[in-house]
Amino acid sequence: MQNAPRRRRYPRARADLRFHSATGALALHDASGPRAERLDFAAALVLTYCDGQHDAGSIAEAVAGSLSHSDRDALRADVRRIIQGFAREGLVV
């Protein structure tokens, strides 16, 4: 019997999160409480791709194309780390 293929994870940002521009970065407002987080451009871009349609690998590819990043392996690791941080903070499911 063959093993079933591993299920891919498609992170989805909470629908109540909102971006606001801030000096040199974006502020992420969490409507569930009095909390705002500053995000750099790369982290904000990762969060926009957390739409339930992209897995971490495809998010890394999209970000790499947007940022002209040459080290794809390092970028994939960074994207996974960013997504894990968002998950720990309860920003993505």
mmCIF file of C-alpha atoms in Angstrom:
data_model
loop_
_atom_site.group_PDB
_atom_site.id
_atom_site.type_symbol
_atom_site.label_atom_id
_atom_site.label_comp_id
_atom_site.label_asym_id
_atom_site.label_seq_id
_atom_site.Cartn_x
_atom_site.Cartn_y
_atom_site.Cartn_z
ATOM 1 C CA MET A 1 0.000 0.000 0.000
ATOM 2 C CA GLN A 2 1.349 3.415 -0.956
ATOM 3 C CA ASN A 3 1.574 6.191 1.552
ATOM 4 C CA ALA A 4 -0.882 9.008 0.985
ATOM 5 C CA PRO A 5 0.844 12.162 -0.257
ATOM 6 C CA ARG A 6 1.731 14.610 2.475
ATOM 7 C CA ARG A 7 -0.866 17.279 2.803
ATOM 8 C CA ARG A 8 0.517 20.707 2.002
ATOM 9 C CA ARG A 9 -0.152 23.547 4.370
ATOM 10 C CA TYR A 10 -1.742 26.671 2.962
ATOM 11 C CA PRO A 11 -1.554 29.431 5.591
ATOM 12 C CA ARG A 12 -4.416 31.922 5.708
ATOM 13 C CA ALA A 13 -4.174 35.330 7.387
ATOM 14 C CA ARG A 14 -7.037 36.259 9.652
ATOM 15 C CA ALA A 15 -9.660 38.333 7.854
ATOM 16 C CA ASP A 16 -9.716 41.039 10.528
ATOM 17 C CA LEU A 17 -6.088 42.123 10.031
ATOM 18 C CA ARG A 18 -5.504 45.502 8.373
ATOM 19 C CA PHE A 19 -2.391 47.239 7.062
ATOM 20 C CA HIS A 20 -1.690 50.915 7.682
ATOM 21 C CA SER A 21 1.261 52.827 6.323
ATOM 22 C CA ALA A 22 3.919 53.863 8.811
ATOM 23 C CA THR A 23 7.249 55.583 8.346
ATOM 24 C CA GLY A 24 9.419 53.198 6.339
ATOM 25 C CA ALA A 25 7.249 50.175 7.082
ATOM 26 C CA LEU A 26 3.712 48.947 7.373
ATOM 27 C CA ALA A 27 1.773 48.662 10.594
ATOM 28 C CA LEU A 28 -0.458 45.648 10.967
ATOM 29 C CA HIS A 29 -3.519 46.349 13.077
ATOM 30 C CA ASP A 30 -5.083 43.389 14.865
ATOM 31 C CA ALA A 31 -8.805 44.111 15.301
ATOM 32 C CA SER A 32 -9.142 41.428 17.996
ATOM 33 C CA GLY A 33 -7.287 43.560 20.521
ATOM 34 C CA PRO A 34 -5.303 46.737 21.058
ATOM 35 C CA ARG A 35 -2.282 45.515 19.164
ATOM 36 C CA ALA A 36 -0.341 46.780 16.178
ATOM 37 C CA GLU A 37 2.842 45.322 14.725
ATOM 38 C CA ARG A 38 5.388 46.967 12.443
ATOM 39 C CA LEU A 39 6.236 44.808 9.457
ATOM 40 C CA ASP A 40 9.012 45.312 6.979
ATOM 41 C CA PHE A 41 8.147 45.047 3.295
ATOM 42 C CA ALA A 42 9.172 41.377 2.987
ATOM 43 C CA ALA A 43 7.065 40.274 5.972
ATOM 44 C CA ALA A 44 4.080 42.290 4.714
ATOM 45 C CA LEU A 45 4.477 40.689 1.286
ATOM 46 C CA VAL A 46 4.580 37.208 2.849
ATOM 47 C CA LEU A 47 1.410 37.969 4.804
ATOM 48 C CA THR A 48 -0.438 39.091 1.657
ATOM 49 C CA TYR A 49 0.286 35.693 0.109
ATOM 50 C CA CYS A 50 -1.094 33.907 3.196
ATOM 51 C CA ASP A 51 -4.470 33.630 1.487
ATOM 52 C CA GLY A 52 -5.136 29.921 1.845
ATOM 53 C CA GLN A 53 -4.169 29.389 -1.801
ATOM 54 C CA HIS A 54 -0.359 29.350 -1.484
ATOM 55 C CA ASP A 55 1.924 27.021 0.438
ATOM 56 C CA ALA A 56 5.244 28.204 1.906
ATOM 57 C CA GLY A 57 7.180 27.203 -1.216
ATOM 58 C CA SER A 58 4.959 29.115 -3.608
ATOM 59 C CA ILE A 59 4.971 32.124 -1.260
ATOM 60 C CA ALA A 60 8.779 32.056 -1.291
ATOM 61 C CA GLU A 61 8.807 31.930 -5.095
ATOM 62 C CA ALA A 62 6.408 34.885 -5.336
ATOM 63 C CA VAL A 63 8.420 36.901 -2.827
ATOM 64 C CA ALA A 64 11.689 36.032 -4.605
ATOM 65 C CA GLY A 65 10.271 37.354 -7.866
ATOM 66 C CA SER A 66 9.089 40.555 -6.224
ATOM 67 C CA LEU A 67 12.338 41.191 -4.371
ATOM 68 C CA SER A 68 14.781 39.855 -7.017
ATOM 69 C CA HIS A 69 16.278 37.609 -4.346
ATOM 70 C CA SER A 70 19.051 35.375 -5.674
ATOM 71 C CA ASP A 71 19.442 32.856 -2.808
ATOM 72 C CA ARG A 72 16.208 30.854 -3.096
ATOM 73 C CA ASP A 73 17.129 28.376 -0.345
ATOM 74 C CA ALA A 74 17.771 31.146 2.187
ATOM 75 C CA LEU A 75 14.579 32.888 1.116
ATOM 76 C CA ARG A 76 12.508 29.712 1.540
ATOM 77 C CA ALA A 77 13.909 29.335 5.067
ATOM 78 C CA ASP A 78 13.138 33.000 5.834
ATOM 79 C CA VAL A 79 9.572 32.681 4.511
ATOM 80 C CA ARG A 80 8.947 29.564 6.608
ATOM 81 C CA ARG A 81 10.345 31.360 9.683
ATOM 82 C CA ILE A 82 8.113 34.397 9.020
ATOM 83 C CA ILE A 83 5.016 32.192 8.573
ATOM 84 C CA GLN A 84 5.833 30.270 11.769
ATOM 85 C CA GLY A 85 6.131 33.579 13.619
ATOM 86 C CA PHE A 86 2.783 34.733 12.251
ATOM 87 C CA ALA A 87 1.263 31.411 13.377
ATOM 88 C CA ARG A 88 2.718 31.762 16.894
ATOM 89 C CA GLU A 89 1.223 35.259 17.089
ATOM 90 C CA GLY A 90 -2.159 33.939 15.931
ATOM 91 C CA LEU A 91 -2.108 36.016 12.744
ATOM 92 C CA VAL A 92 -2.373 33.051 10.366
ATOM 93 C CA VAL A 93 -4.158 29.736 10.643
#
